[in-house]
Amino acid sequence: MMENKSWEFTEYDGRRIVFALGGLYVAAAIGWRFMSIAENVLLNQSLTISTLIGVPGFVLLYGGYRLPRTEVRPVFFQTIAKWCLGSIGVMLGVLLFIALAADITSVVVNTLILTALASVAGLGMGFHDARAKTRALNAEERRQEAERYGQELRRYESIVETVNEGILAVDENSHFTLVNEAYAEMVGYDQEELLGSHISHVIENETKTVIDEIQRDLTTDDTEAKTYEAVLETASGKRIEAEATVAGLPDKEGAEHDHVGVVRDVTERNERERQLEQQNKRLDSFASMVAHELRNPLMIGQMYCRELPADANPIAVDYIVEAFDRIEDIIDVMLVITQGYEAVLESSPVELADVAHDAWIKADAPDATLEVRVDDTIQADETYVQHLFRNLFENAVEHDGNDVTITVGELPVGFYVADNGVGIPADDRETIFETGYTTASSHGGMGLGLAFVKELTNVYGWKCTVTESNTGGARFEFTNIETHNVVE
């Protein structure tokens, strides 16, 4: 039966039409029964006619009720309604032809009975038609979904094959199920050789325990990605240090423990790190050796300075003494930077106000102003705390001018050193503590002062932060310090 394209119903209209037809015929059957009683129609004849009209009505009502519970999609409910209406239309056409060709008795009764039966026939044919269309639509959607999946699969395969890092997938028994060309080239095998083989085939014996570790971790958490390190042995016997990020694949039937990994060759990176570590150790060792070796000639120089005759050039002697003192300070700074905690083994009560004044004297800034507003005692090495203050004082004078005002103040769990200078930009407040960082290299700055300050706070477990002072300058805050008030 051809479907009239001009009949356009919504999915709800289709079901409502079926219900309406069923209700119409049930109502007609009931109405006929009452009318036949009034006209004294024989009982058997009345019941037969009512049954022939009412039963199709109940069939239509039940069919409309059951439609949402069938495999037919709601979009095709209109198809069923069109078949029902079309069948009624065809039957009415047949009745009209018969009426023109011959006499028909009981036109209303015949019309109700035949159209009711025709509507049930239309319901059946419409249901089969709608079910066929539903299956065809399902098949088309599955085809399109398979096509989309195939396109996505080809897309992901292209991605896997074009990335520079090795990608692999292994099943629950640690056998390769997928390897890209980059991974195959990394280990020196063909892709076909690797597929189906055990992952231990390319892992050096000493690091094969990583396989058990991966399986154990993924059993605990199948979705979390973790990073592992192992040594791979290539087809030519070459050793490669590799780093792999591994995660479990989504569960699917027959492959509950599959996992995928991204593998990187980190041999060169690890070698650079080892070389850098060895270089740092050699530099630390060299700096410590130089610092210790300078101690003896420094002490001799300082001792003989004190033995100079009274009529010696006092200005020259002061310069020499100051130079020796500066060398001693640099040695202390180098030891803290290179040795850390080992250089600061002794602690004693240190009065911050006294040490700050002593450091100010050595800073030699007669045009600058120091304000001390702290009256606490801490446990530390007095020499190194004095170096800390002196480095901060000299740093302020160097950057803010000889007339700068510096304040040493008290905090609830520590102290601060602030100035009224130009301050330190927020982006530079971490960089200034790096060893070698200096803005005064043209004046002999080596970038050790603030590096020493940071290292000393780390050694003692203090917290050092840089903020802006109340006057817009720099403010160094030292907290997490156990302090005690000085008893007069």
Short mmCIF file of C-alpha atoms in Angstrom, two decimals:
data_model
loop_
_atom_site.label_atom_id
_atom_site.label_comp_id
_atom_site.label_asym_id
_atom_site.label_seq_id
_atom_site.Cartn_x
_atom_site.Cartn_y
_atom_site.Cartn_z
CA MET A 1 0.00 0.00 0.00
CA MET A 2 1.44 3.34 -1.05
CA GLU A 3 1.79 5.85 1.76
CA ASN A 4 0.32 9.26 1.03
CA LYS A 5 3.08 11.78 1.71
CA SER A 6 0.52 14.50 2.36
CA TRP A 7 -0.63 12.70 5.51
CA GLU A 8 1.78 14.05 8.08
CA PHE A 9 1.14 13.10 11.72
CA THR A 10 3.36 13.32 14.74
CA GLU A 11 4.16 10.15 16.70
CA TYR A 12 1.57 11.21 19.29
CA ASP A 13 -1.08 11.94 16.61
CA GLY A 14 -0.68 8.43 15.21
CA ARG A 15 -1.38 6.74 18.51
CA ARG A 16 -4.28 9.11 19.29
CA ILE A 17 -5.92 8.31 15.95
CA VAL A 18 -5.81 4.58 16.72
CA PHE A 19 -7.33 5.23 20.14
CA ALA A 20 -9.99 7.49 18.60
CA LEU A 21 -11.03 4.88 16.05
CA GLY A 22 -11.25 2.21 18.74
CA GLY A 23 -13.35 4.46 20.96
CA LEU A 24 -15.59 5.38 18.03
CA TYR A 25 -16.42 1.76 17.19
CA VAL A 26 -16.92 0.76 20.84
CA ALA A 27 -19.30 3.69 21.26
CA ALA A 28 -21.11 2.75 18.02
CA ALA A 29 -21.53 -0.83 19.23
CA ILE A 30 -22.99 0.32 22.54
CA GLY A 31 -25.24 2.84 20.77
CA TRP A 32 -26.49 0.20 18.34
CA ARG A 33 -27.39 -2.11 21.23
CA PHE A 34 -29.56 0.53 22.87
CA MET A 35 -31.14 1.51 19.57
CA SER A 36 -31.98 -2.10 18.70
CA ILE A 37 -33.77 -2.51 22.04
CA ALA A 38 -35.87 0.56 21.28
CA GLU A 39 -36.77 -0.74 17.80
CA ASN A 40 -37.48 -4.30 19.03
CA VAL A 41 -34.70 -5.86 16.94
CA LEU A 42 -34.19 -9.54 17.56
CA LEU A 43 -31.73 -10.20 20.39
CA ASN A 44 -29.44 -12.54 18.41
CA GLN A 45 -29.26 -10.13 15.50
CA SER A 46 -28.58 -7.17 17.84
CA LEU A 47 -25.78 -8.96 19.71
CA THR A 48 -24.15 -10.14 16.48
CA ILE A 49 -24.05 -6.64 15.02
CA SER A 50 -22.81 -5.09 18.29
CA THR A 51 -20.07 -7.74 18.52
CA LEU A 52 -18.94 -7.21 14.90
CA ILE A 53 -18.62 -3.48 15.58
CA GLY A 54 -17.41 -3.48 19.22
CA VAL A 55 -14.72 -6.20 19.06
CA PRO A 56 -12.70 -4.38 16.35
CA GLY A 57 -13.05 -1.25 18.51
CA PHE A 58 -11.56 -3.02 21.52
CA VAL A 59 -8.79 -4.44 19.30
CA LEU A 60 -7.93 -0.89 18.18
CA LEU A 61 -7.94 0.38 21.77
CA TYR A 62 -5.67 -2.45 22.93
CA GLY A 63 -3.39 -1.97 19.92
CA GLY A 64 -3.02 1.73 20.73
CA TYR A 65 -2.25 0.86 24.36
CA ARG A 66 0.40 -1.72 23.40
CA LEU A 67 2.17 0.33 20.74
CA PRO A 68 4.80 1.92 23.06
CA ARG A 69 5.70 -1.56 24.35
CA THR A 70 6.45 -2.99 20.91
CA GLU A 71 9.65 -2.80 18.90
CA VAL A 72 8.06 -0.19 16.63
CA ARG A 73 9.64 3.22 17.05
CA PRO A 74 7.26 6.07 18.00
CA VAL A 75 8.16 7.89 14.80
CA PHE A 76 6.35 5.13 12.86
CA PHE A 77 3.11 5.22 14.88
CA GLN A 78 1.78 7.52 12.16
CA THR A 79 2.30 4.73 9.63
CA ILE A 80 -0.07 2.47 11.56
CA ALA A 81 -2.67 5.25 11.80
CA LYS A 82 -2.43 5.87 8.05
CA TRP A 83 -2.99 2.19 7.29
CA CYS A 84 -6.06 2.15 9.54
CA LEU A 85 -7.54 5.26 7.91
CA GLY A 86 -6.56 4.06 4.44
CA SER A 87 -8.27 0.70 4.98
CA ILE A 88 -11.44 2.46 6.14
CA GLY A 89 -11.26 4.70 3.06
CA VAL A 90 -10.88 1.73 0.73
CA MET A 91 -13.83 -0.06 2.34
CA LEU A 92 -15.98 3.07 2.05
CA GLY A 93 -15.10 3.22 -1.64
CA VAL A 94 -16.13 -0.42 -2.09
CA LEU A 95 -19.44 0.21 -0.30
CA LEU A 96 -20.11 3.25 -2.47
CA PHE A 97 -19.52 1.21 -5.61
CA ILE A 98 -21.86 -1.54 -4.41
CA ALA A 99 -24.48 1.04 -3.47
CA LEU A 100 -24.37 2.44 -6.97
CA ALA A 101 -24.46 -0.98 -8.60
CA ALA A 102 -27.13 -2.60 -6.42
CA ASP A 103 -29.42 -1.97 -3.51
CA ILE A 104 -27.93 -2.27 -0.03
CA THR A 105 -30.13 -2.78 2.94
CA SER A 106 -29.05 -1.46 6.35
CA VAL A 107 -26.43 0.94 4.96
CA VAL A 108 -25.37 2.25 8.37
CA VAL A 109 -24.94 -1.22 9.87
CA ASN A 110 -22.97 -2.52 6.91
CA THR A 111 -20.79 0.57 6.90
CA LEU A 112 -19.97 0.30 10.60
CA ILE A 113 -19.27 -3.45 10.46
CA LEU A 114 -17.15 -3.41 7.32
CA THR A 115 -15.13 -0.29 8.22
CA ALA A 116 -14.54 -1.64 11.72
CA LEU A 117 -13.19 -4.88 10.31
CA ALA A 118 -11.18 -2.95 7.72
CA SER A 119 -9.61 -0.78 10.40
CA VAL A 120 -8.45 -3.89 12.28
CA ALA A 121 -6.97 -5.23 9.06
CA GLY A 122 -5.26 -1.85 8.56
CA LEU A 123 -3.95 -2.02 12.13
CA GLY A 124 -2.32 -5.37 11.42
CA MET A 125 -0.87 -4.31 8.07
CA GLY A 126 0.28 -0.99 9.53
CA PHE A 127 1.99 -2.73 12.43
CA HIS A 128 3.91 -5.02 10.06
CA ASP A 129 4.82 -2.07 7.85
CA ALA A 130 5.96 0.04 10.83
CA ARG A 131 7.96 -2.86 12.24
CA ALA A 132 9.67 -3.36 8.88
CA LYS A 133 10.50 0.34 8.71
CA THR A 134 11.81 0.22 12.29
CA ARG A 135 14.10 -2.69 11.47
CA ALA A 136 15.28 -0.96 8.32
CA LEU A 137 16.00 2.22 10.28
CA ASN A 138 17.82 0.23 12.99
CA ALA A 139 19.90 -1.49 10.33
CA GLU A 140 20.73 1.86 8.70
CA GLU A 141 21.75 3.37 12.03
CA ARG A 142 23.92 0.34 12.81
CA ARG A 143 25.53 0.69 9.39
CA GLN A 144 26.17 4.39 9.97
CA GLU A 145 27.47 3.69 13.47
CA ALA A 146 29.79 1.00 12.10
CA GLU A 147 30.94 3.43 9.43
CA ARG A 148 31.59 6.14 12.03
CA TYR A 149 33.38 3.61 14.23
CA GLY A 150 35.49 2.52 11.26
CA GLN A 151 36.38 6.14 10.51
CA GLU A 152 37.27 6.78 14.16
CA LEU A 153 39.28 3.57 14.25
CA ARG A 154 41.22 4.57 11.13
CA ARG A 155 41.71 8.04 12.61
CA TYR A 156 43.09 6.66 15.87
CA GLU A 157 45.28 4.20 13.97
CA SER A 158 46.70 7.13 12.00
CA ILE A 159 47.36 9.01 15.23
CA VAL A 160 49.00 5.97 16.82
CA GLU A 161 51.22 5.45 13.79
CA THR A 162 52.23 9.10 13.37
CA VAL A 163 53.23 9.98 16.94
CA ASN A 164 56.94 9.85 17.68
CA GLU A 165 56.58 8.01 20.99
CA GLY A 166 56.06 4.28 21.24
CA ILE A 167 52.50 3.10 21.87
CA LEU A 168 51.56 -0.43 22.84
CA ALA A 169 48.61 -2.41 24.16
CA VAL A 170 48.87 -5.73 26.00
CA ASP A 171 46.25 -8.22 27.16
CA GLU A 172 45.70 -9.58 30.66
CA ASN A 173 48.54 -12.08 30.12
CA SER A 174 50.99 -9.32 29.13
CA HIS A 175 51.09 -10.28 25.44
CA PHE A 176 51.31 -7.52 22.83
CA THR A 177 48.00 -6.85 21.05
CA LEU A 178 49.08 -3.58 19.42
CA VAL A 179 52.37 -1.78 18.80
CA ASN A 180 52.96 1.25 16.61
CA GLU A 181 55.88 1.68 14.26
CA ALA A 182 57.70 4.05 16.62
CA TYR A 183 57.80 1.40 19.36
CA ALA A 184 58.88 -1.29 16.90
CA GLU A 185 61.74 0.92 15.71
CA MET A 186 62.69 1.70 19.30
CA VAL A 187 63.23 -1.97 20.17
CA GLY A 188 64.48 -3.00 16.72
CA TYR A 189 61.78 -5.57 15.87
CA ASP A 190 59.11 -5.73 13.17
CA GLN A 191 55.56 -5.04 14.31
CA GLU A 192 54.52 -8.55 13.24
CA GLU A 193 57.26 -10.08 15.38
CA LEU A 194 56.06 -8.28 18.50
CA LEU A 195 52.32 -8.92 18.14
CA GLY A 196 51.36 -11.93 20.24
CA SER A 197 54.74 -12.14 22.00
CA HIS A 198 55.18 -11.61 25.73
CA ILE A 199 56.28 -8.17 26.91
CA SER A 200 59.22 -9.74 28.76
CA HIS A 201 60.71 -10.43 25.32
CA VAL A 202 62.01 -6.84 25.22
CA ILE A 203 62.56 -6.14 28.94
CA GLU A 204 65.95 -6.74 30.50
CA ASN A 205 65.98 -9.49 33.15
CA GLU A 206 66.94 -7.16 36.01
CA THR A 207 63.84 -4.97 35.49
CA LYS A 208 61.25 -7.65 34.61
CA THR A 209 59.68 -7.24 38.04
CA VAL A 210 58.03 -4.10 36.63
CA ILE A 211 55.59 -6.39 34.76
CA ASP A 212 54.21 -7.77 38.01
CA GLU A 213 54.11 -4.26 39.46
CA ILE A 214 52.06 -2.95 36.53
CA GLN A 215 49.56 -5.83 36.70
CA ARG A 216 49.21 -5.41 40.47
CA ASP A 217 48.61 -1.67 40.20
CA LEU A 218 46.10 -1.97 37.36
CA THR A 219 44.16 -4.66 39.21
CA THR A 220 43.80 -2.22 42.09
CA ASP A 221 42.84 0.76 39.92
CA ASP A 222 42.13 -0.06 36.27
CA THR A 223 41.72 3.54 35.11
CA GLU A 224 44.47 5.54 36.83
CA ALA A 225 47.54 6.14 34.69
CA LYS A 226 50.91 5.50 36.33
CA THR A 227 54.50 5.87 35.19
CA TYR A 228 57.11 3.10 35.35
CA GLU A 229 60.75 2.79 34.39
CA ALA A 230 62.47 -0.24 32.91
CA VAL A 231 65.43 -1.17 30.75
CA LEU A 232 64.56 -2.49 27.29
CA GLU A 233 66.84 -4.82 25.36
CA THR A 234 66.64 -4.27 21.59
CA ALA A 235 66.97 -6.91 18.90
CA SER A 236 70.64 -5.93 18.50
CA GLY A 237 71.32 -6.28 22.24
CA LYS A 238 71.42 -2.55 22.93
CA ARG A 239 70.07 -1.39 26.30
CA ILE A 240 67.50 1.42 26.36
CA GLU A 241 66.29 3.17 29.48
CA ALA A 242 62.57 3.62 28.98
CA GLU A 243 59.75 5.39 30.80
CA ALA A 244 56.19 4.15 30.25
CA THR A 245 52.88 5.70 31.25
CA VAL A 246 50.39 2.83 31.55
CA ALA A 247 46.64 2.80 32.11
CA GLY A 248 43.89 0.18 31.94
CA LEU A 249 41.55 0.08 28.97
CA PRO A 250 37.76 0.25 29.57
CA ASP A 251 36.31 -3.15 30.50
CA LYS A 252 35.00 -5.26 27.66
CA GLU A 253 34.01 -8.89 27.34
CA GLY A 254 37.03 -11.17 27.16
CA ALA A 255 39.55 -8.36 27.80
CA GLU A 256 38.90 -7.09 31.29
CA HIS A 257 42.57 -6.51 32.14
CA ASP A 258 43.91 -5.05 28.89
CA HIS A 259 46.10 -1.99 29.30
CA VAL A 260 47.78 0.53 27.04
CA GLY A 261 51.12 2.28 27.45
CA VAL A 262 53.03 5.22 25.99
CA VAL A 263 56.77 4.48 26.01
CA ARG A 264 59.57 7.05 25.80
CA ASP A 265 63.31 6.51 25.35
CA VAL A 266 64.82 8.43 28.28
CA THR A 267 68.38 7.11 27.95
CA GLU A 268 69.84 10.48 26.94
CA ARG A 269 67.76 12.37 29.49
CA ASN A 270 68.86 10.10 32.33
CA GLU A 271 72.46 10.33 31.19
CA ARG A 272 72.29 14.14 31.24
CA GLU A 273 70.77 14.02 34.72
CA ARG A 274 73.53 11.70 35.95
CA GLN A 275 76.19 13.93 34.44
CA LEU A 276 74.59 17.01 35.98
CA GLU A 277 74.39 15.31 39.36
CA GLN A 278 78.04 14.27 39.19
CA GLN A 279 78.99 17.76 38.06
CA ASN A 280 77.12 19.31 40.98
CA LYS A 281 78.82 16.93 43.38
CA ARG A 282 82.21 17.84 41.96
CA LEU A 283 81.40 21.55 42.18
CA ASP A 284 80.16 21.19 45.77
CA SER A 285 83.25 19.21 46.66
CA PHE A 286 85.49 21.76 44.96
CA ALA A 287 83.76 24.71 46.66
CA SER A 288 84.04 23.02 50.06
CA MET A 289 87.69 22.21 49.47
CA VAL A 290 88.48 25.76 48.39
CA ALA A 291 86.62 27.19 51.38
CA HIS A 292 88.51 24.98 53.81
CA GLU A 293 91.87 25.53 52.10
CA LEU A 294 91.41 29.29 52.31
CA ARG A 295 90.86 29.15 56.04
CA ASN A 296 94.55 28.71 56.94
CA PRO A 297 96.04 31.54 54.81
CA LEU A 298 93.11 33.74 55.87
CA MET A 299 93.80 33.14 59.56
CA ILE A 300 97.50 33.81 59.00
CA GLY A 301 96.74 37.05 57.16
CA GLN A 302 94.33 38.21 59.88
CA MET A 303 96.85 37.31 62.62
CA TYR A 304 99.68 39.28 61.02
CA CYS A 305 97.39 42.26 60.42
CA ARG A 306 96.97 42.49 64.17
CA GLU A 307 100.78 42.43 64.56
CA LEU A 308 101.37 45.43 62.29
CA PRO A 309 103.17 48.32 64.05
CA ALA A 310 101.11 51.19 65.38
CA ASP A 311 102.76 53.66 63.00
CA ALA A 312 101.70 51.64 59.95
CA ASN A 313 99.33 53.26 57.47
CA PRO A 314 96.01 52.99 59.34
CA ILE A 315 93.91 53.39 56.19
CA ALA A 316 95.76 50.60 54.42
CA VAL A 317 95.47 48.37 57.47
CA ASP A 318 91.71 49.00 57.63
CA TYR A 319 91.36 48.03 53.97
CA ILE A 320 93.36 44.86 54.51
CA VAL A 321 91.38 43.89 57.61
CA GLU A 322 88.12 44.59 55.81
CA ALA A 323 89.23 42.52 52.82
CA PHE A 324 90.16 39.59 55.08
CA ASP A 325 86.82 39.86 56.88
CA ARG A 326 85.02 39.87 53.55
CA ILE A 327 86.88 36.77 52.44
CA GLU A 328 85.86 35.07 55.67
CA ASP A 329 82.26 36.02 55.06
CA ILE A 330 82.40 34.62 51.54
CA ILE A 331 83.84 31.37 52.85
CA ASP A 332 81.03 31.05 55.37
CA VAL A 333 78.45 31.73 52.66
CA MET A 334 80.00 29.18 50.29
CA LEU A 335 80.03 26.52 52.99
CA VAL A 336 76.34 27.00 53.75
CA ILE A 337 75.40 27.00 50.06
CA THR A 338 77.45 23.90 49.23
CA GLN A 339 77.15 21.87 52.44
CA GLY A 340 73.81 22.99 53.85
CA TYR A 341 73.05 21.45 57.23
CA GLU A 342 76.58 20.03 57.61
CA ALA A 343 77.99 23.55 57.76
CA VAL A 344 75.61 24.63 60.54
CA LEU A 345 75.93 22.06 63.25
CA GLU A 346 76.03 24.25 66.37
CA SER A 347 73.22 26.40 67.76
CA SER A 348 73.07 28.75 70.73
CA PRO A 349 70.77 31.57 71.97
CA VAL A 350 71.05 34.53 69.60
CA GLU A 351 69.64 37.96 70.44
CA LEU A 352 68.32 39.31 67.17
CA ALA A 353 68.72 42.99 68.12
CA ASP A 354 72.40 42.63 69.03
CA VAL A 355 73.21 40.58 65.93
CA ALA A 356 71.37 43.06 63.71
CA HIS A 357 73.41 45.98 65.13
CA ASP A 358 76.68 44.04 64.68
CA ALA A 359 75.76 43.26 61.07
CA TRP A 360 74.89 46.92 60.49
CA ILE A 361 78.34 47.99 61.63
CA LYS A 362 79.97 45.59 59.14
CA ALA A 363 77.63 46.68 56.37
CA ASP A 364 79.29 50.14 56.56
CA ALA A 365 76.40 52.29 55.34
CA PRO A 366 76.78 55.58 57.26
CA ASP A 367 74.15 57.45 55.24
CA ALA A 368 71.51 54.77 55.64
CA THR A 369 69.25 54.29 58.67
CA LEU A 370 68.59 51.13 60.70
CA GLU A 371 65.56 50.76 62.94
CA VAL A 372 65.47 47.69 65.18
CA ARG A 373 62.03 46.83 66.56
CA VAL A 374 62.68 43.29 67.68
CA ASP A 375 63.49 42.02 71.14
CA ASP A 376 63.56 38.24 70.69
CA THR A 377 66.07 35.46 71.12
CA ILE A 378 66.31 32.48 68.77
CA GLN A 379 68.35 29.25 68.63
CA ALA A 380 70.87 29.46 65.78
CA ASP A 381 74.51 30.08 64.91
CA GLU A 382 75.26 33.74 65.62
CA THR A 383 77.83 34.05 62.83
CA TYR A 384 75.43 32.85 60.16
CA VAL A 385 72.52 34.95 61.43
CA GLN A 386 74.82 37.97 61.28
CA HIS A 387 75.68 37.09 57.68
CA LEU A 388 71.96 36.86 56.92
CA PHE A 389 71.30 40.37 58.24
CA ARG A 390 74.40 41.81 56.59
CA ASN A 391 73.49 40.37 53.18
CA LEU A 392 69.99 41.82 53.42
CA PHE A 393 71.30 45.22 54.58
CA GLU A 394 73.91 45.43 51.81
CA ASN A 395 71.36 44.27 49.25
CA ALA A 396 69.00 47.10 50.28
CA VAL A 397 71.75 49.73 50.14
CA GLU A 398 72.96 48.42 46.78
CA HIS A 399 69.52 48.63 45.14
CA ASP A 400 67.85 51.51 46.98
CA GLY A 401 70.65 54.00 47.63
CA ASN A 402 72.77 55.07 50.59
CA ASP A 403 69.92 56.97 52.24
CA VAL A 404 67.61 53.95 52.51
CA THR A 405 65.86 53.19 55.82
CA ILE A 406 65.88 49.53 56.90
CA THR A 407 63.67 48.11 59.63
CA VAL A 408 64.11 44.85 61.52
CA GLY A 409 60.77 44.04 63.11
CA GLU A 410 59.02 41.36 65.10
CA LEU A 411 56.48 38.80 63.84
CA PRO A 412 54.34 36.39 65.91
CA VAL A 413 56.56 33.46 64.90
CA GLY A 414 59.68 35.17 63.58
CA PHE A 415 60.99 38.48 62.31
CA TYR A 416 61.19 40.59 59.16
CA VAL A 417 63.63 42.91 57.39
CA ALA A 418 61.97 45.70 55.37
CA ASP A 419 63.12 48.83 53.53
CA ASN A 420 61.55 51.92 51.97
CA GLY A 421 63.15 51.45 48.57
CA VAL A 422 61.74 50.55 45.15
CA GLY A 423 60.76 47.02 46.11
CA ILE A 424 61.07 43.75 44.18
CA PRO A 425 58.70 42.91 41.29
CA ALA A 426 56.37 39.99 42.06
CA ASP A 427 57.72 37.97 39.10
CA ASP A 428 61.29 38.19 40.50
CA ARG A 429 60.57 37.25 44.12
CA GLU A 430 61.56 33.62 43.63
CA THR A 431 64.31 34.18 41.06
CA ILE A 432 66.34 36.44 43.36
CA PHE A 433 67.20 33.47 45.59
CA GLU A 434 68.83 31.48 42.79
CA THR A 435 72.58 31.02 43.02
CA GLY A 436 74.36 33.38 40.63
CA TYR A 437 71.41 35.74 40.21
CA THR A 438 72.58 39.34 40.59
CA THR A 439 71.83 42.76 39.18
CA ALA A 440 75.17 44.14 40.40
CA SER A 441 77.63 42.03 38.43
CA SER A 442 79.34 45.19 37.18
CA HIS A 443 80.13 46.07 40.80
CA GLY A 444 81.56 42.68 41.70
CA GLY A 445 78.29 41.01 42.77
CA MET A 446 78.44 37.18 42.57
CA GLY A 447 74.81 36.36 43.31
CA LEU A 448 75.57 34.47 46.53
CA GLY A 449 74.02 36.75 49.18
CA LEU A 450 70.34 35.95 48.79
CA ALA A 451 71.11 32.36 47.82
CA PHE A 452 72.84 32.06 51.20
CA VAL A 453 69.78 33.60 52.93
CA LYS A 454 67.45 31.04 51.31
CA GLU A 455 69.74 28.10 52.03
CA LEU A 456 70.17 29.11 55.67
CA THR A 457 66.40 29.30 56.18
CA ASN A 458 66.07 25.83 54.62
CA VAL A 459 68.74 24.45 56.93
CA TYR A 460 66.98 25.78 60.02
CA GLY A 461 63.51 24.88 58.77
CA TRP A 462 62.37 28.48 58.63
CA LYS A 463 60.03 29.87 55.99
CA CYS A 464 61.24 32.85 53.96
CA THR A 465 58.82 34.93 51.86
CA VAL A 466 59.23 38.22 50.02
CA THR A 467 56.41 40.76 50.01
CA GLU A 468 55.97 44.52 49.75
CA SER A 469 56.66 46.72 52.76
CA ASN A 470 54.26 49.37 54.03
CA THR A 471 56.28 52.03 52.19
CA GLY A 472 56.42 50.12 48.90
CA GLY A 473 59.88 48.64 49.36
CA ALA A 474 60.97 45.04 49.87
CA ARG A 475 60.03 43.05 52.95
CA PHE A 476 61.68 39.70 53.78
CA GLU A 477 59.67 37.71 56.31
CA PHE A 478 61.17 34.82 58.28
CA THR A 479 58.58 32.67 60.04
CA ASN A 480 58.19 29.24 61.60
CA ILE A 481 60.85 30.24 64.15
CA GLU A 482 60.68 29.55 67.85
CA THR A 483 61.44 32.86 69.57
CA HIS A 484 61.79 33.97 73.21
CA ASN A 485 61.59 37.47 74.63
CA VAL A 486 64.83 38.80 76.11
CA VAL A 487 64.64 39.12 79.89
CA GLU A 488 66.06 42.45 81.08
#
